[in-house]
GROMACS .gro file of C-alpha atoms in nm:
model
  488
    1MET     CA    1  -1.313   1.215  -2.565
    2SER     CA    2  -1.038   1.347  -2.799
    3GLY     CA    3  -0.811   1.076  -2.918
    4THR     CA    4  -0.509   1.330  -2.962
    5GLY     CA    5  -0.175   1.224  -2.803
    6MET     CA    6  -0.027   1.395  -2.488
    7SER     CA    7   0.306   1.554  -2.600
    8GLY     CA    8   0.591   1.700  -2.457
    9THR     CA    9   0.628   1.484  -2.122
   10GLY     CA   10   0.687   1.157  -2.219
   11MET     CA   11   0.308   1.027  -2.203
   12SER     CA   12   0.247   0.792  -2.465
   13ALA     CA   13  -0.010   0.854  -2.738
   14SER     CA   14  -0.057   0.450  -2.785
   15GLY     CA   15  -0.295   0.265  -2.590
   16ALA     CA   16  -0.493  -0.039  -2.711
   17SER     CA   17  -0.897   0.005  -2.688
   18GLY     CA   18  -1.081  -0.242  -2.504
   19SER     CA   19  -1.187  -0.217  -2.110
   20GLY     CA   20  -0.997   0.087  -2.086
   21ALA     CA   21  -1.195   0.283  -2.412
   22LEU     CA   22  -1.499   0.480  -2.351
   23GLY     CA   23  -1.641   0.659  -2.660
   24SER     CA   24  -1.300   0.728  -2.898
   25GLY     CA   25  -0.943   0.646  -2.776
   26ALA     CA   26  -0.833   0.499  -2.484
   27LEU     CA   27  -0.870   0.648  -2.113
   28ARG     CA   28  -0.602   0.888  -1.997
   29VAL     CA   29  -0.519   0.783  -1.645
   30VAL     CA   30  -0.247   0.964  -1.406
   31ALA     CA   31  -0.118   0.844  -1.100
   32ILE     CA   32   0.008   1.113  -0.870
   33ALA     CA   33   0.243   0.954  -0.631
   34ASP     CA   34   0.538   1.046  -0.408
   35ALA     CA   35   0.638   0.751  -0.156
   36ASP     CA   36   0.784   0.444  -0.296
   37SER     CA   37   0.547   0.204  -0.134
   38PHE     CA   38   0.269   0.427  -0.319
   39VAL     CA   39   0.477   0.425  -0.643
   40LYS     CA   40   0.471   0.061  -0.614
   41TRP     CA   41   0.097   0.010  -0.551
   42SER     CA   42  -0.028   0.297  -0.825
   43ALA     CA   43   0.192   0.131  -1.121
   44SER     CA   44   0.100  -0.210  -1.041
   45LEU     CA   45  -0.275  -0.132  -0.970
   46LEU     CA   46  -0.286   0.050  -1.313
   47GLY     CA   47  -0.061  -0.215  -1.464
   48GLY     CA   48  -0.384  -0.480  -1.449
   49VAL     CA   49  -0.593  -0.231  -1.642
   50PRO     CA   50  -0.578  -0.343  -2.038
   51GLY     CA   51  -0.612  -0.053  -2.309
   52ILE     CA   52  -0.553   0.269  -2.085
   53ARG     CA   53  -0.284   0.519  -2.148
   54ARG     CA   54  -0.116   0.506  -1.821
   55HIS     CA   55   0.145   0.778  -1.673
   56LEU     CA   56   0.311   0.841  -1.333
   57LEU     CA   57   0.365   1.195  -1.218
   58LEU     CA   58   0.598   1.194  -0.914
   59VAL     CA   59   0.554   1.496  -0.688
   60GLN     CA   60   0.879   1.606  -0.507
   61THR     CA   61   0.816   1.578  -0.138
   62PRO     CA   62   1.076   1.466   0.158
   63LEU     CA   63   0.910   1.128   0.083
   64THR     CA   64   0.963   1.109  -0.295
   65ALA     CA   65   1.104   0.771  -0.394
   66SER     CA   66   1.472   0.824  -0.501
   67VAL     CA   67   1.537   0.700  -0.905
   68ALA     CA   68   1.678   0.366  -0.745
   69GLN     CA   69   1.359   0.313  -0.552
   70GLN     CA   70   1.158   0.420  -0.849
   71ARG     CA   71   1.340   0.168  -1.054
   72THR     CA   72   1.254  -0.117  -0.795
   73ALA     CA   73   0.905  -0.033  -0.705
   74LEU     CA   74   0.846  -0.036  -1.076
   75SER     CA   75   0.984  -0.370  -1.162
   76GLY     CA   76   0.726  -0.608  -1.307
   77THR     CA   77   0.441  -0.329  -1.296
   78GLY     CA   78   0.441  -0.237  -1.693
   79MET     CA   79   0.514   0.116  -1.640
   80LEU     CA   80   0.810   0.243  -1.877
   81PRO     CA   81   1.048   0.500  -1.766
   82GLU     CA   82   0.944   0.734  -2.031
   83ASN     CA   83   0.582   0.718  -1.898
   84VAL     CA   84   0.733   0.870  -1.559
   85THR     CA   85   0.759   1.242  -1.517
   86ARG     CA   86   0.898   1.412  -1.200
   87VAL     CA   87   0.771   1.751  -1.121
   88ALA     CA   88   0.793   2.006  -0.819
   89PHE     CA   89   0.481   2.079  -0.653
   90ALA     CA   90   0.444   2.433  -0.823
   91GLN     CA   91   0.469   2.280  -1.170
   92ALA     CA   92   0.212   1.990  -1.122
   93ALA     CA   93  -0.101   2.201  -1.178
   94GLY     CA   94   0.053   2.358  -1.535
   95TRP     CA   95   0.140   1.962  -1.622
   96LEU     CA   96  -0.188   1.852  -1.528
   97GLU     CA   97  -0.369   2.131  -1.740
   98GLY     CA   98  -0.189   2.036  -2.027
   99GLN     CA   99  -0.227   1.648  -2.026
  100ARG     CA  100  -0.603   1.680  -1.945
  101PRO     CA  101  -0.642   1.324  -1.785
  102ASP     CA  102  -0.962   1.144  -1.752
  103VAL     CA  103  -0.881   0.988  -1.425
  104VAL     CA  104  -0.632   1.059  -1.151
  105LEU     CA  105  -0.534   0.832  -0.885
  106LEU     CA  106  -0.403   1.009  -0.587
  107ALA     CA  107  -0.150   0.770  -0.426
  108GLY     CA  108   0.009   0.914  -0.127
  109ARG     CA  109  -0.027   0.956   0.246
  110GLY     CA  110  -0.351   1.162   0.355
  111PRO     CA  111  -0.227   1.485   0.349
  112PHE     CA  112  -0.051   1.439   0.029
  113VAL     CA  113  -0.402   1.339  -0.097
  114ARG     CA  114  -0.573   1.632   0.013
  115LEU     CA  115  -0.308   1.888  -0.094
  116MET     CA  116  -0.317   1.728  -0.461
  117GLY     CA  117  -0.720   1.712  -0.455
  118ARG     CA  118  -0.683   2.091  -0.426
  119VAL     CA  119  -0.465   2.093  -0.725
  120VAL     CA  120  -0.682   1.886  -0.904
  121ASP     CA  121  -1.012   2.119  -0.784
  122ALA     CA  122  -0.853   2.394  -1.005
  123LEU     CA  123  -0.833   2.227  -1.336
  124THR     CA  124  -1.049   2.354  -1.574
  125ARG     CA  125  -1.136   1.993  -1.690
  126ARG     CA  126  -1.189   1.776  -1.394
  127PRO     CA  127  -1.110   1.456  -1.403
  128VAL     CA  128  -1.235   1.146  -1.189
  129VAL     CA  129  -1.047   1.127  -0.884
  130VAL     CA  130  -0.976   0.766  -0.746
  131THR     CA  131  -0.764   0.707  -0.430
  132GLY     CA  132  -0.649   0.396  -0.230
  133LEU     CA  133  -0.398   0.240   0.022
  134PRO     CA  134  -0.132   0.066  -0.107
  135GLY     CA  135  -0.168  -0.261   0.126
  136MET     CA  136  -0.352  -0.416   0.359
  137ALA     CA  137  -0.569  -0.156   0.549
  138ILE     CA  138  -0.702  -0.347   0.843
  139PRO     CA  139  -0.758  -0.164   1.084
  140ALA     CA  140  -0.919   0.091   0.926
  141GLN     CA  141  -0.796   0.441   1.025
  142ARG     CA  142  -1.019   0.733   1.060
  143GLY     CA  143  -0.758   0.955   0.921
  144ALA     CA  144  -0.733   0.728   0.604
  145LEU     CA  145  -1.068   0.761   0.534
  146ASP     CA  146  -1.117   1.150   0.648
  147TYR     CA  147  -0.833   1.240   0.415
  148ARG     CA  148  -1.015   1.070   0.129
  149ARG     CA  149  -1.333   1.178   0.172
  150HIS     CA  150  -1.342   1.390  -0.133
  151SER     CA  151  -1.249   1.168  -0.375
  152ASP     CA  152  -1.511   1.040  -0.636
  153LEU     CA  153  -1.406   0.651  -0.564
  154LEU     CA  154  -1.196   0.454  -0.277
  155VAL     CA  155  -1.041   0.152  -0.398
  156VAL     CA  156  -0.994  -0.111  -0.127
  157HIS     CA  157  -0.846  -0.500  -0.155
  158SER     CA  158  -1.096  -0.731   0.056
  159HIS     CA  159  -1.428  -0.778   0.131
  160ARG     CA  160  -1.293  -0.744   0.508
  161GLU     CA  161  -1.193  -0.387   0.418
  162GLU     CA  162  -1.514  -0.301   0.236
  163ARG     CA  163  -1.695  -0.355   0.558
  164ALA     CA  164  -1.455  -0.212   0.798
  165PHE     CA  165  -1.454   0.137   0.593
  166ALA     CA  166  -1.815   0.124   0.547
  167GLU     CA  167  -1.867   0.089   0.950
  168LEU     CA  168  -1.588   0.315   0.981
  169GLY     CA  169  -1.782   0.574   0.762
  170ARG     CA  170  -2.117   0.518   0.935
  171ARG     CA  171  -1.956   0.603   1.277
  172ILE     CA  172  -1.782   0.951   1.160
  173GLY     CA  173  -2.041   1.024   0.911
  174VAL     CA  174  -1.811   1.017   0.608
  175GLN     CA  175  -1.978   0.852   0.313
  176VAL     CA  176  -1.717   0.754   0.019
  177PRO     CA  177  -1.807   0.518  -0.243
  178THR     CA  178  -1.578   0.216  -0.233
  179ALA     CA  179  -1.493  -0.055  -0.515
  180LEU     CA  180  -1.298  -0.356  -0.487
  181ALA     CA  181  -1.002  -0.463  -0.662
  182THR     CA  182  -0.738  -0.741  -0.630
  183LEU     CA  183  -0.449  -0.627  -0.468
  184PRO     CA  184  -0.176  -0.582  -0.716
  185PHE     CA  185   0.053  -0.814  -0.554
  186ALA     CA  186  -0.178  -1.069  -0.518
  187ARG     CA  187  -0.222  -1.108  -0.883
  188GLU     CA  188   0.076  -1.268  -0.979
  189ARG     CA  189   0.147  -1.655  -0.913
  190SER     CA  190   0.460  -1.692  -1.158
  191ARG     CA  191   0.619  -1.908  -0.909
  192MET     CA  192   0.330  -2.160  -0.974
  193PRO     CA  193   0.405  -2.405  -1.221
  194ALA     CA  194   0.194  -2.356  -1.545
  195SER     CA  195   0.036  -2.693  -1.553
  196ASP     CA  196  -0.047  -2.664  -1.153
  197PRO     CA  197  -0.431  -2.650  -1.152
  198ALA     CA  198  -0.468  -2.568  -0.795
  199ARG     CA  199  -0.478  -2.169  -0.759
  200VAL     CA  200  -0.693  -1.945  -0.532
  201ARG     CA  201  -1.033  -1.950  -0.712
  202ALA     CA  202  -1.378  -1.965  -0.581
  203ALA     CA  203  -1.637  -2.200  -0.642
  204ALA     CA  204  -1.873  -1.953  -0.810
  205GLY     CA  205  -2.236  -2.073  -0.901
  206ASP     CA  206  -2.186  -2.397  -0.679
  207SER     CA  207  -2.447  -2.392  -0.400
  208GLU     CA  208  -2.254  -2.693  -0.190
  209ARG     CA  209  -1.911  -2.485  -0.198
  210ARG     CA  210  -2.024  -2.146  -0.240
  211ALA     CA  211  -1.791  -2.012   0.024
  212SER     CA  212  -1.464  -2.231  -0.010
  213THR     CA  213  -1.173  -2.102  -0.153
  214LEU     CA  214  -0.881  -2.343  -0.311
  215VAL     CA  215  -0.523  -2.307  -0.245
  216ALA     CA  216  -0.188  -2.486  -0.335
  217GLU     CA  217  -0.006  -2.586  -0.033
  218ARG     CA  218   0.300  -2.613  -0.245
  219PRO     CA  219   0.379  -2.553  -0.606
  220MET     CA  220   0.352  -2.905  -0.762
  221PRO     CA  221   0.667  -3.070  -0.910
  222GLN     CA  222   0.756  -2.935  -1.204
  223ALA     CA  223   0.791  -3.173  -1.527
  224PRO     CA  224   1.150  -3.257  -1.562
  225SER     CA  225   1.148  -3.108  -1.928
  226ARG     CA  226   1.077  -2.782  -1.764
  227PRO     CA  227   1.393  -2.523  -1.705
  228LEU     CA  228   1.400  -2.546  -1.282
  229ARG     CA  229   1.418  -2.201  -1.093
  230PRO     CA  230   1.687  -2.138  -0.817
  231PRO     CA  231   1.644  -2.353  -0.529
  232ALA     CA  232   1.446  -2.186  -0.284
  233THR     CA  233   1.593  -2.194   0.032
  234ASP     CA  234   1.625  -1.804   0.170
  235ILE     CA  235   1.427  -1.719   0.500
  236VAL     CA  236   1.328  -1.350   0.393
  237PHE     CA  237   1.220  -1.115   0.657
  238ALA     CA  238   1.015  -0.814   0.527
  239ALA     CA  239   1.115  -0.498   0.754
  240GLN     CA  240   0.825  -0.239   0.856
  241ALA     CA  241   0.935   0.096   0.964
  242LEU     CA  242   0.627   0.138   1.207
  243VAL     CA  243   0.588  -0.219   1.368
  244PRO     CA  244   0.687  -0.321   1.618
  245LEU     CA  245   0.742   0.057   1.748
  246ALA     CA  246   0.937  -0.040   2.056
  247ARG     CA  247   1.340  -0.053   2.044
  248ASP     CA  248   1.353  -0.361   2.260
  249GLN     CA  249   1.135  -0.537   2.002
  250ARG     CA  250   1.308  -0.432   1.706
  251ASP     CA  251   1.627  -0.574   1.858
  252GLU     CA  252   1.471  -0.898   1.946
  253ILE     CA  253   1.385  -0.956   1.556
  254ALA     CA  254   1.736  -0.832   1.492
  255ALA     CA  255   1.861  -1.120   1.709
  256THR     CA  256   1.638  -1.369   1.593
  257LEU     CA  257   1.744  -1.303   1.223
  258VAL     CA  258   2.133  -1.390   1.342
  259ARG     CA  259   2.000  -1.701   1.542
  260ALA     CA  260   1.804  -1.817   1.212
  261ALA     CA  261   2.125  -1.780   1.023
  262GLU     CA  262   2.358  -1.940   1.271
  263ALA     CA  263   2.121  -2.238   1.302
  264ASP     CA  264   2.167  -2.342   0.962
  265PRO     CA  265   2.472  -2.200   0.751
  266THR     CA  266   2.342  -2.375   0.442
  267ARG     CA  267   2.074  -2.124   0.416
  268ARG     CA  268   2.037  -1.778   0.349
  269VAL     CA  269   1.858  -1.541   0.609
  270VAL     CA  270   1.762  -1.194   0.397
  271LEU     CA  271   1.681  -0.867   0.556
  272LYS     CA  272   1.478  -0.689   0.284
  273LEU     CA  273   1.463  -0.333   0.347
  274ARG     CA  274   1.270  -0.059   0.153
  275SER     CA  275   1.529   0.201   0.162
  276ARG     CA  276   1.890   0.247   0.164
  277PRO     CA  277   2.083   0.469   0.434
  278GLY     CA  278   1.992   0.837   0.328
  279GLU     CA  279   1.672   0.747   0.133
  280ALA     CA  280   1.321   0.855   0.273
  281GLU     CA  281   1.038   0.584   0.256
  282THR     CA  282   0.666   0.609   0.327
  283HIS     CA  283   0.704   0.594   0.722
  284LEU     CA  284   0.946   0.722   0.941
  285GLU     CA  285   1.174   0.442   1.126
  286SER     CA  286   1.288   0.533   1.459
  287ALA     CA  287   1.496   0.215   1.493
  288PRO     CA  288   1.632   0.125   1.184
  289TYR     CA  289   1.727  -0.260   1.166
  290LEU     CA  290   2.077  -0.172   1.025
  291ASP     CA  291   2.173   0.000   1.355
  292LEU     CA  292   2.034  -0.295   1.550
  293LEU     CA  293   2.240  -0.573   1.400
  294PRO     CA  294   2.581  -0.677   1.542
  295THR     CA  295   2.931  -0.545   1.361
  296ARG     CA  296   2.986  -0.909   1.276
  297LEU     CA  297   2.729  -1.087   1.094
  298PRO     CA  298   2.708  -1.427   1.004
  299PRO     CA  299   2.834  -1.490   0.651
  300ASN     CA  300   2.468  -1.618   0.523
  301LEU     CA  301   2.295  -1.269   0.659
  302ALA     CA  302   2.223  -1.062   0.388
  303ILE     CA  303   2.095  -0.723   0.365
  304SER     CA  304   1.867  -0.685   0.043
  305TYR     CA  305   1.720  -0.342  -0.145
  306SER     CA  306   1.603  -0.542  -0.427
  307SER     CA  307   1.223  -0.584  -0.484
  308MET     CA  308   0.991  -0.821  -0.291
  309ALA     CA  309   0.942  -1.004  -0.628
  310GLN     CA  310   1.318  -1.080  -0.641
  311ALA     CA  311   1.347  -1.148  -0.291
  312LEU     CA  312   1.065  -1.384  -0.279
  313SER     CA  313   1.183  -1.574  -0.607
  314THR     CA  314   1.447  -1.761  -0.380
  315ALA     CA  315   1.255  -1.773  -0.041
  316ALA     CA  316   1.182  -2.078   0.140
  317GLY     CA  317   0.998  -1.860   0.395
  318LEU     CA  318   0.874  -1.518   0.430
  319VAL     CA  319   0.881  -1.365   0.784
  320THR     CA  320   0.690  -1.051   0.881
  321VAL     CA  321   0.495  -0.887   1.165
  322SER     CA  322   0.239  -0.753   0.911
  323SER     CA  323   0.362  -0.644   0.605
  324THR     CA  324   0.170  -0.670   0.273
  325ALA     CA  325   0.479  -0.889   0.135
  326ALA     CA  326   0.278  -1.192   0.348
  327ILE     CA  327  -0.006  -1.157   0.070
  328GLU     CA  328   0.256  -1.132  -0.195
  329ALA     CA  329   0.425  -1.436  -0.064
  330VAL     CA  330   0.085  -1.632  -0.009
  331ALA     CA  331   0.024  -1.549  -0.375
  332LEU     CA  332   0.347  -1.706  -0.479
  333GLY     CA  333   0.322  -2.016  -0.292
  334VAL     CA  334   0.564  -1.923  -0.044
  335PRO     CA  335   0.497  -2.013   0.309
  336VAL     CA  336   0.504  -1.743   0.598
  337ILE     CA  337   0.517  -1.669   0.937
  338ALA     CA  338   0.348  -1.361   1.071
  339LEU     CA  339   0.528  -1.287   1.410
  340ASP     CA  340   0.268  -1.280   1.695
  341SER     CA  341   0.581  -1.307   1.964
  342PHE     CA  342   0.467  -0.930   2.074
  343GLY     CA  343   0.114  -0.994   2.075
  344VAL     CA  344  -0.174  -0.957   1.796
  345SER     CA  345  -0.307  -0.601   1.831
  346LYS     CA  346  -0.434  -0.325   1.590
  347SER     CA  347  -0.109  -0.140   1.707
  348LEU     CA  348   0.103  -0.419   1.554
  349LEU     CA  349  -0.165  -0.398   1.225
  350ASN     CA  350  -0.130  -0.785   1.240
  351THR     CA  351  -0.497  -0.847   1.364
  352VAL     CA  352  -0.587  -0.940   0.980
  353PHE     CA  353  -0.399  -1.298   1.044
  354VAL     CA  354  -0.637  -1.414   1.327
  355GLY     CA  355  -0.764  -1.723   1.153
  356SER     CA  356  -0.527  -1.757   0.874
  357GLY     CA  357  -0.308  -2.009   1.049
  358LEU     CA  358  -0.008  -1.794   0.985
  359LEU     CA  359   0.081  -1.653   1.307
  360GLY     CA  360   0.380  -1.790   1.463
  361GLY     CA  361   0.675  -1.707   1.682
  362ARG     CA  362   1.038  -1.642   1.689
  363ASN     CA  363   1.141  -1.974   1.755
  364GLU     CA  364   0.934  -2.135   1.463
  365VAL     CA  365   1.125  -1.863   1.254
  366VAL     CA  366   1.482  -2.029   1.345
  367ALA     CA  367   1.327  -2.380   1.315
  368GLY     CA  368   1.188  -2.284   0.954
  369ARG     CA  369   0.846  -2.409   1.055
  370PHE     CA  370   0.653  -2.168   0.788
  371ARG     CA  371   0.328  -2.221   0.703
  372HIS     CA  372   0.056  -2.174   0.411
  373PRO     CA  373  -0.290  -2.004   0.526
  374HIS     CA  374  -0.629  -2.189   0.608
  375PRO     CA  375  -0.827  -2.192   0.291
  376GLU     CA  376  -1.132  -2.052   0.452
  377TRP     CA  377  -0.936  -1.721   0.541
  378LEU     CA  378  -0.839  -1.643   0.194
  379ARG     CA  379  -1.178  -1.537   0.025
  380ASP     CA  380  -1.233  -1.260   0.270
  381ASN     CA  381  -0.880  -1.157   0.282
  382TYR     CA  382  -0.728  -1.014  -0.044
  383PHE     CA  383  -0.795  -1.331  -0.249
  384HIS     CA  384  -1.140  -1.306  -0.347
  385PRO     CA  385  -1.241  -1.441  -0.740
  386SER     CA  386  -1.099  -1.165  -0.970
  387SER     CA  387  -1.488  -1.162  -1.110
  388GLU     CA  388  -1.561  -0.946  -0.764
  389SER     CA  389  -1.296  -0.707  -0.847
  390THR     CA  390  -1.476  -0.438  -1.017
  391TRP     CA  391  -1.312  -0.112  -0.958
  392TRP     CA  392  -1.228  -0.041  -1.291
  393SER     CA  393  -1.585  -0.090  -1.413
  394HIS     CA  394  -1.688   0.142  -1.151
  395VAL     CA  395  -1.444   0.411  -1.278
  396GLU     CA  396  -1.556   0.390  -1.635
  397GLN     CA  397  -1.911   0.445  -1.512
  398LEU     CA  398  -1.800   0.753  -1.327
  399VAL     CA  399  -1.597   0.882  -1.644
  400ALA     CA  400  -1.927   0.836  -1.842
  401LEU     CA  401  -2.110   1.067  -1.564
  402ARG     CA  402  -1.848   1.332  -1.537
  403ARG     CA  403  -1.839   1.367  -1.934
  404ALA     CA  404  -2.223   1.401  -1.920
  405GLY     CA  405  -2.215   1.651  -1.639
  406ALA     CA  406  -2.404   1.390  -1.414
  407LEU     CA  407  -2.135   1.372  -1.142
  408PRO     CA  408  -2.085   1.636  -0.900
  409ALA     CA  409  -1.719   1.752  -0.815
  410ARG     CA  410  -1.655   1.615  -0.435
  411ARG     CA  411  -1.416   1.929  -0.390
  412VAL     CA  412  -1.187   1.944  -0.095
  413PRO     CA  413  -1.331   2.230   0.131
  414ALA     CA  414  -1.132   2.546   0.243
  415ALA     CA  415  -0.938   2.497   0.557
  416ARG     CA  416  -1.117   2.627   0.856
  417GLY     CA  417  -0.835   2.827   0.940
  418GLY     CA  418  -0.786   3.011   0.636
  419ARG     CA  419  -0.479   3.060   0.402
  420MET     CA  420  -0.279   3.020   0.698
  421HIS     CA  421  -0.407   2.691   0.748
  422GLU     CA  422  -0.350   2.568   0.406
  423ALA     CA  423  -0.009   2.724   0.408
  424TRP     CA  424   0.055   2.519   0.715
  425HIS     CA  425  -0.068   2.206   0.538
  426ARG     CA  426   0.115   2.269   0.227
  427ALA     CA  427   0.405   2.339   0.419
  428SER     CA  428   0.396   2.020   0.624
  429VAL     CA  429   0.360   1.810   0.286
  430LEU     CA  430   0.636   1.929   0.098
  431GLY     CA  431   0.888   2.019   0.364
  432SER     CA  432   1.223   2.197   0.219
  433GLU     CA  433   1.061   2.183  -0.103
  434ASP     CA  434   0.794   2.479   0.022
  435ARG     CA  435   1.021   2.775   0.009
  436THR     CA  436   0.761   3.034   0.059
  437PHE     CA  437   0.766   3.263   0.367
  438SER     CA  438   0.398   3.172   0.421
  439GLY     CA  439   0.465   2.827   0.466
  440ALA     CA  440   0.745   2.909   0.710
  441ALA     CA  441   0.545   3.113   0.907
  442ALA     CA  442   0.239   2.877   0.924
  443LEU     CA  443   0.484   2.599   1.059
  444ALA     CA  444   0.653   2.835   1.310
  445ILE     CA  445   0.281   2.887   1.458
  446GLY     CA  446   0.109   2.595   1.339
  447ALA     CA  447   0.328   2.312   1.481
  448PRO     CA  448   0.290   2.377   1.843
  449ALA     CA  449  -0.068   2.416   1.810
  450THR     CA  450  -0.118   2.101   1.601
  451ALA     CA  451   0.086   1.907   1.875
  452ALA     CA  452  -0.170   2.022   2.168
  453ILE     CA  453  -0.492   1.961   1.948
  454ALA     CA  454  -0.342   1.607   1.892
  455ALA     CA  455  -0.282   1.544   2.267
  456VAL     CA  456  -0.641   1.640   2.351
  457ARG     CA  457  -0.760   1.409   2.084
  458ARG     CA  458  -0.552   1.137   2.221
  459GLY     CA  459  -0.703   1.196   2.565
  460ARG     CA  460  -1.077   1.136   2.420
  461ALA     CA  461  -1.149   0.785   2.449
  462PRO     CA  462  -1.434   0.671   2.190
  463VAL     CA  463  -1.653   0.421   2.260
  464ASP     CA  464  -1.819   0.097   2.108
  465GLY     CA  465  -1.479  -0.066   1.954
  466GLY     CA  466  -1.310   0.230   1.829
  467THR     CA  467  -1.017   0.230   2.007
  468TRP     CA  468  -0.674   0.096   1.928
  469ALA     CA  469  -0.678  -0.126   2.241
  470ASP     CA  470  -0.980  -0.325   2.130
  471ALA     CA  471  -0.885  -0.629   1.855
  472SER     CA  472  -1.255  -0.716   1.795
  473THR     CA  473  -1.323  -0.464   1.573
  474ASP     CA  474  -1.153  -0.377   1.226
  475PHE     CA  475  -1.159  -0.006   1.268
  476THR     CA  476  -1.017   0.274   1.481
  477LEU     CA  477  -1.159   0.621   1.558
  478GLU     CA  478  -0.850   0.712   1.770
  479PRO     CA  479  -0.571   0.891   1.641
  480ASN     CA  480  -0.273   0.665   1.519
  481PRO     CA  481   0.003   0.595   1.791
  482PHE     CA  482   0.330   0.579   1.551
  483GLN     CA  483   0.422   0.932   1.595
  484ASP     CA  484   0.494   0.894   1.197
  485SER     CA  485   0.469   1.294   1.095
  486ILE     CA  486   0.497   1.361   0.742
  487ARG     CA  487   0.721   1.658   0.849
  488ARG     CA  488   1.096   1.554   0.768
   0.00000   0.00000   0.00000
């Protein structure tokens, strides 16, 4: 590989050699993203790989993170502003052609991944294509795998996810190589005192404790000589756009936050939101919490748009339905309540917490009875030993194969509906950013047709545990129930 620098777009030519180097020079890795959660995940994932030259390409879609969201998402990832480039979709191919990356990480919702996959297919020098999901991915969803089936590698973040996607792939006849990574937000444990030996680790090589995992119940007291962090007294609620979906359930959560604030005026209750009014986020929120809160709020109920890491820095407890913020909190030693007031089901995305010891109700939130996870749950769910996170070694092997001409291209096939279908797909992802006549025409024709097709698919009931109603499996074969179109 050539060691020449990338010019004209802010991509740094620097980069230490090491695990990211093959042959001469460091690997050039470009994450291609749009929505805020994928920006945070992709930058954090690449931030854990030393010795690479990483860059973030933000493609303009209706979901693309605002500048403020970008700043929050990149906080703590090590991704510098000069290593971020924003482009229109029409400019992406030329930019990539000029940069000639060794690896691209496609980081977006499924239709975005497929659209950018077609762009990659047209490059004269094909990079290794890596995809993944930006947080907990239980249940493994059919669409999530199907849209990523043409990538060279799918990154998953737990042994449980490995099994779920493997089983899903067998059921639908899709085989995508997977590799395990540590969820980036589970890597940092900065709230733990440096002298605390009790950290999440596997007792590897010890036959009597091979399956055991240790976790600190709470950060141990710091030595008096150390500076103390600010008191951790906040209750932080990590809001989600998709769950719960019902308006009355979201009303109940809003009321619970008010009750928790009124129950103890000495503590802050923080409603942590992902987007300010007018900003987009990864998923469509039908009932924003700002619209559900009373006009007069308790003075200790705060609204926050800061990073989750900042919100957790003063948190005594984290409450959520099923946000990946729960894993980030566990990694920092912050106790959690995963709300089960509305049940435990795939449609609430909270079956992953069964057996964790974290499930609890609204009254426990008000009372402040947060808890730490059962140690035996951790290893299978995002807290495996770092030695088992071998995704980057797999990427390096794939790069070597591609350079040797031994890695066949996994190309996105032409749409079955021809150019009209491709125009509909492009316009669906790009929204108002697509100004072509073919896109407008395809949307006008295709929107009613796709709605009808979706209704037919929802009427087909899969068997053998593949339904959203069956909580006994970790995968689904049915279309998701969220009414969460990418078209905005």
